[in-house]
Short mmCIF file of N, CA and C in Angstrom, two decimals:
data_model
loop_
_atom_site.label_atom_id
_atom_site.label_comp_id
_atom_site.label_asym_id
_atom_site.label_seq_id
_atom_site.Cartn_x
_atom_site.Cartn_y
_atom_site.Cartn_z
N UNK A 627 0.82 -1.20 0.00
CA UNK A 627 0.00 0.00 0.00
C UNK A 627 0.87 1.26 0.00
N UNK A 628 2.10 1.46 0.58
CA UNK A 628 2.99 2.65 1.09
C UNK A 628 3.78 2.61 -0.49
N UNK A 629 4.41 1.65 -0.92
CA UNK A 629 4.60 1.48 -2.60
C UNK A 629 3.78 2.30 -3.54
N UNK A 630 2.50 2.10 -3.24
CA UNK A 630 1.41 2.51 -4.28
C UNK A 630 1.41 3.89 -4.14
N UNK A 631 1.18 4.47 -2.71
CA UNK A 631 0.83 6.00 -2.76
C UNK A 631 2.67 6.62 -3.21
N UNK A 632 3.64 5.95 -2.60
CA UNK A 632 4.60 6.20 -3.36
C UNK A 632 4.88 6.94 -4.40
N UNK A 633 4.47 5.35 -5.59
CA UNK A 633 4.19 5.38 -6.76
C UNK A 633 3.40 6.60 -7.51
N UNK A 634 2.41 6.78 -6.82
CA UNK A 634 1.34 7.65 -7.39
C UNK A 634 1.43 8.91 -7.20
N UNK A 635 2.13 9.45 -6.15
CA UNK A 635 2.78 10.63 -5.53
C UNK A 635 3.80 11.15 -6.90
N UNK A 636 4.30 9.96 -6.90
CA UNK A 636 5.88 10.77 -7.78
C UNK A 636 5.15 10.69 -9.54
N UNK A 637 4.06 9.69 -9.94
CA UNK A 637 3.45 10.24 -11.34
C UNK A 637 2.79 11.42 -11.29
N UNK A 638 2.07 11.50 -10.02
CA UNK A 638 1.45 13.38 -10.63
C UNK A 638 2.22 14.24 -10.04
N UNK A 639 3.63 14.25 -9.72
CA UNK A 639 4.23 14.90 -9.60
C UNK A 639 5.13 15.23 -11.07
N UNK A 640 5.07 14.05 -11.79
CA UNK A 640 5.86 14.03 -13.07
C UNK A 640 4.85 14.37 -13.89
N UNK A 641 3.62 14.06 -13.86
CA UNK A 641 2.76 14.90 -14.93
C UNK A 641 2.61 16.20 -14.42
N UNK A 642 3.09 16.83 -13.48
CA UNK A 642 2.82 18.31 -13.28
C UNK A 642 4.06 19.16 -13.73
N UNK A 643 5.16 18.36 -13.49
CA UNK A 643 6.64 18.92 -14.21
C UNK A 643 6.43 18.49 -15.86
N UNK A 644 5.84 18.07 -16.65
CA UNK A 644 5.21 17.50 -18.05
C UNK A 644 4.56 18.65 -18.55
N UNK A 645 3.87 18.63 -17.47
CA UNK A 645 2.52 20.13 -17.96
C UNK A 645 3.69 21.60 -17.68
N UNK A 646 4.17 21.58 -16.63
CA UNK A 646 5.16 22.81 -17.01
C UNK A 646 5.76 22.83 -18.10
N UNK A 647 6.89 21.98 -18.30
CA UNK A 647 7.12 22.36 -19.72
C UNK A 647 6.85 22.86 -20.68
N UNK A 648 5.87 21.55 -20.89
CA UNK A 648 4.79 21.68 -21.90
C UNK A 648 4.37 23.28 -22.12
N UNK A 649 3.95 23.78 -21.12
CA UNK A 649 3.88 25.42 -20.82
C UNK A 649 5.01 26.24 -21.83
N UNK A 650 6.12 25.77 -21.20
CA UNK A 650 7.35 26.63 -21.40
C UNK A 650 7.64 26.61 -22.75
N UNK A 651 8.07 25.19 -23.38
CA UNK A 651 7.79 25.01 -24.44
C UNK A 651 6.64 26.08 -25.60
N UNK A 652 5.30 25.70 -25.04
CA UNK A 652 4.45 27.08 -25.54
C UNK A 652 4.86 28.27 -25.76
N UNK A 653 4.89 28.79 -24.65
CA UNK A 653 5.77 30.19 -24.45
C UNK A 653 6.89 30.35 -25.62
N UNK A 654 7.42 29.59 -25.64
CA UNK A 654 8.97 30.04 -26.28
C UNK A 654 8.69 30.05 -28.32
N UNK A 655 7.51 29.47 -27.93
CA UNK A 655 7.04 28.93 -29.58
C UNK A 655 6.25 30.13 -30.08
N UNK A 656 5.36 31.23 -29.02
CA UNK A 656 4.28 31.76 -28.90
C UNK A 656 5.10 33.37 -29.44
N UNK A 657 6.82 33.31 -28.17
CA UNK A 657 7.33 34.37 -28.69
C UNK A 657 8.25 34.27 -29.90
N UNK A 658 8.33 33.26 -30.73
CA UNK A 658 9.37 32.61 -31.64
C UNK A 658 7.88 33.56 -33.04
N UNK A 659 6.56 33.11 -32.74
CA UNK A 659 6.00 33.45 -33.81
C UNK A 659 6.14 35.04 -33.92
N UNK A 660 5.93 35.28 -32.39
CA UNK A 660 6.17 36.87 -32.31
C UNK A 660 7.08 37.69 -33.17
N UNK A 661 8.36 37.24 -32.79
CA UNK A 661 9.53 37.63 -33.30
C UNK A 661 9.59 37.36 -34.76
N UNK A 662 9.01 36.50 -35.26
CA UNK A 662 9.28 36.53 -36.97
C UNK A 662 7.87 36.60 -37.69
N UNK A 663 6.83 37.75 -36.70
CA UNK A 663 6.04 38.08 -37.54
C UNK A 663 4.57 37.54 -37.30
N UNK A 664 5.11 36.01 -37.44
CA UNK A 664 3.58 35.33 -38.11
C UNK A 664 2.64 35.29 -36.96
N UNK A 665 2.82 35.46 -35.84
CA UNK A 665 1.90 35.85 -34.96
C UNK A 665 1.70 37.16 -35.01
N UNK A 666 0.16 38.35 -35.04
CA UNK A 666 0.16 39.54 -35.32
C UNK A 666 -0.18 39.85 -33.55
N UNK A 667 0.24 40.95 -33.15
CA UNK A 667 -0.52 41.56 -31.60
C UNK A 667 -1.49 42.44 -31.83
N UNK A 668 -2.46 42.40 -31.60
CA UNK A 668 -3.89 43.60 -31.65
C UNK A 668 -3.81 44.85 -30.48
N UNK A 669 -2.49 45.33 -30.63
CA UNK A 669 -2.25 46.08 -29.45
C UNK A 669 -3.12 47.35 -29.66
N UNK A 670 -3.86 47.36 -28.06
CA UNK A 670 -4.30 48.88 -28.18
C UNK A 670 -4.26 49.58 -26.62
N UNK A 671 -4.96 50.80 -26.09
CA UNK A 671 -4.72 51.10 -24.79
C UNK A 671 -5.71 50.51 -23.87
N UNK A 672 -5.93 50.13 -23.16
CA UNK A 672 -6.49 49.50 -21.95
C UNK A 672 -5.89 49.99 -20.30
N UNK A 673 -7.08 49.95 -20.01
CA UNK A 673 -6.57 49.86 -17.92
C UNK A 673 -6.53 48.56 -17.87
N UNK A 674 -5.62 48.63 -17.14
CA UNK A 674 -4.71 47.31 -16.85
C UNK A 674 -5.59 46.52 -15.27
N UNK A 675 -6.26 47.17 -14.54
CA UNK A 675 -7.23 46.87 -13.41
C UNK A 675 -8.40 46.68 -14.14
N UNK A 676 -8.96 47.22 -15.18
CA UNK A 676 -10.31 46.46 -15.72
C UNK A 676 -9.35 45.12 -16.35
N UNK A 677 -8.74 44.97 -16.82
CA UNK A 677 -8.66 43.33 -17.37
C UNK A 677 -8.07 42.38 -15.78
N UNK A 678 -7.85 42.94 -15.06
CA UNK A 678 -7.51 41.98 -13.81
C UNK A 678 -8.86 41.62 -13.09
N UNK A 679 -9.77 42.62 -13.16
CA UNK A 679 -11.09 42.09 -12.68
C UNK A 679 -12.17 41.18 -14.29
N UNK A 680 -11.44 41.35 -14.77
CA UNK A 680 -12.21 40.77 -15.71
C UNK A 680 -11.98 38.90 -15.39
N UNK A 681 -10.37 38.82 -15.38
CA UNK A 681 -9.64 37.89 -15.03
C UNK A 681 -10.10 36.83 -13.68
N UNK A 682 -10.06 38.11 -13.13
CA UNK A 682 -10.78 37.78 -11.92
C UNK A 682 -12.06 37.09 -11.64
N UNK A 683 -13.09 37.32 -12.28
CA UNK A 683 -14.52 37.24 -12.37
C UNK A 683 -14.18 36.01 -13.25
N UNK A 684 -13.38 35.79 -14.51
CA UNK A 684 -13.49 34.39 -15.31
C UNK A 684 -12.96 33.16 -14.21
N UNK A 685 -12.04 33.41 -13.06
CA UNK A 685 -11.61 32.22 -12.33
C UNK A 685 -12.46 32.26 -11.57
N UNK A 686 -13.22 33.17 -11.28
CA UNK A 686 -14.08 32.49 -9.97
C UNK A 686 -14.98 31.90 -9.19
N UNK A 687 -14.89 30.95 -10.23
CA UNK A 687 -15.67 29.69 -9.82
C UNK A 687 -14.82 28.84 -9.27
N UNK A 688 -13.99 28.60 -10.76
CA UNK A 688 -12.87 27.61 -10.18
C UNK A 688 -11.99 27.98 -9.04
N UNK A 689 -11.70 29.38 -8.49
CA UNK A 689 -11.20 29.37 -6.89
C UNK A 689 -12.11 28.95 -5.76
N UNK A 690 -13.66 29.39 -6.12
CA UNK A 690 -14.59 29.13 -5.14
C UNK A 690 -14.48 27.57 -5.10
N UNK A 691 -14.24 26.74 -5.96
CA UNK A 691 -14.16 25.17 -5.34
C UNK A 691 -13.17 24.90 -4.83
N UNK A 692 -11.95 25.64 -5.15
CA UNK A 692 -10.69 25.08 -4.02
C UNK A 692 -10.54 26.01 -3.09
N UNK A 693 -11.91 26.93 -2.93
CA UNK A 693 -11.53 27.43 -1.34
C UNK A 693 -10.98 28.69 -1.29
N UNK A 694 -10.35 29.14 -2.58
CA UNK A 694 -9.42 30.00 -2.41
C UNK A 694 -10.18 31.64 -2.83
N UNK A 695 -10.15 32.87 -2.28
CA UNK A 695 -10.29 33.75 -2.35
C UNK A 695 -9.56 34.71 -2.88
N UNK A 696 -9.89 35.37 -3.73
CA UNK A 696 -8.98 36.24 -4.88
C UNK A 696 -9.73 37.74 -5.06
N UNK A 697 -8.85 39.00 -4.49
CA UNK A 697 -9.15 40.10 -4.55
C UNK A 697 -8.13 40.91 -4.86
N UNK A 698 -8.64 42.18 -5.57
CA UNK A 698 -7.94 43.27 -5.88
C UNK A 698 -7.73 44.28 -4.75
N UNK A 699 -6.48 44.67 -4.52
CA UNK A 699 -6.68 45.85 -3.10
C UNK A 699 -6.04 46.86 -3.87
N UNK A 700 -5.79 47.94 -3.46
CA UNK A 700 -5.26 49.25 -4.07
C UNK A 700 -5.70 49.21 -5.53
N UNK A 701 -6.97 48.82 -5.69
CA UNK A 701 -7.26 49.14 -7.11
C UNK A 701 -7.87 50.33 -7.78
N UNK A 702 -7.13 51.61 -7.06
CA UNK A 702 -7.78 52.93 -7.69
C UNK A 702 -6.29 53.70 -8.35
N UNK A 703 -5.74 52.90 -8.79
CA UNK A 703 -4.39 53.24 -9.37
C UNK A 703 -5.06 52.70 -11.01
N UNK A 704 -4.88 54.16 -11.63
CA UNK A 704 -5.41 53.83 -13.22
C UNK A 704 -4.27 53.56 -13.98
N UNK A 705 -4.02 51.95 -14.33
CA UNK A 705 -2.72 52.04 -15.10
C UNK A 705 -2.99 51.86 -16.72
N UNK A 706 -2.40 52.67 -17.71
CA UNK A 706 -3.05 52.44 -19.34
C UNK A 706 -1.84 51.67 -19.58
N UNK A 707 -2.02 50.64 -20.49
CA UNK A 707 -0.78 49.78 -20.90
C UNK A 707 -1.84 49.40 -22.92
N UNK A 708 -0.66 49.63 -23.15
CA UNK A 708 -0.64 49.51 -24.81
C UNK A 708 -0.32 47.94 -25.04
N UNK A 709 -1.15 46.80 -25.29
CA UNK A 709 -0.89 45.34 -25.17
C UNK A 709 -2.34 44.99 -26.27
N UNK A 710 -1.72 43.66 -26.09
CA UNK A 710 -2.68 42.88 -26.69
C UNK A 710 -3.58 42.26 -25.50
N UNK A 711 -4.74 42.89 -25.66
CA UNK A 711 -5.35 42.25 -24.00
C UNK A 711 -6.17 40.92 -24.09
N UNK A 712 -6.34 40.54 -25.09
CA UNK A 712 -7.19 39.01 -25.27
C UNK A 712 -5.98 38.00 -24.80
N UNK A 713 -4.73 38.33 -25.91
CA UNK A 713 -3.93 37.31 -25.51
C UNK A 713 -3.32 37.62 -24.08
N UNK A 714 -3.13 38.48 -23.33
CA UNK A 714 -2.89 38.89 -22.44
C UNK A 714 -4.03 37.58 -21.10
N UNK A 715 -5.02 37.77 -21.47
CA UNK A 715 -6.35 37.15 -21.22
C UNK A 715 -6.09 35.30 -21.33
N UNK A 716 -5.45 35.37 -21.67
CA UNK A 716 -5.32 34.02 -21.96
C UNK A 716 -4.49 33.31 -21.30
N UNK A 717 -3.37 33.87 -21.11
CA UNK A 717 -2.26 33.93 -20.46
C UNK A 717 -3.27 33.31 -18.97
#
């Protein structure tokens, strides 16, 4: 039995270092298109606190089942940032 949880401990520990990668990998592919173009950015100006509550409001369900609570504090700081905010969003 102590074998098994062992066992099972160290696979979703290795599928969670899998899925990082996997991540990183992304990333590096995501700014590779960047850099030579073939990915375009839809950059325009945005407050950078409306897309964190936007962000906000899309996880929170999935924090409300693990319990976890997620808030903005000092959010009367207007920041404009020139980005691509979907992919930003995605992220």
């Amino acid at each position: 039995m102590h074998d098994e949880k062992v066992a099972l401990s160290f696979i979703q520990k290795a599928g969670n270092n899998i899925d990082h990668l996997s991540n990183l990998v992304e990333d590096l592919m995501t700014i590779s298109r960047i850099e030579s173009g073939e990915l375009k950015l839809n950059k325009s100006p945005f407050e950078l606190n409306d897309l964190i509550h936007e962000v906000i409001e899309l996880n929170d369900m999935a924090a409300r089942l693990k319990n976890i609570s997620v808030t903005l504090q000092n959010d009367e700081n207007h920041i404009t940032v020139l980005a691509d905010k979907e992919k930003i969003k995605q992220c």
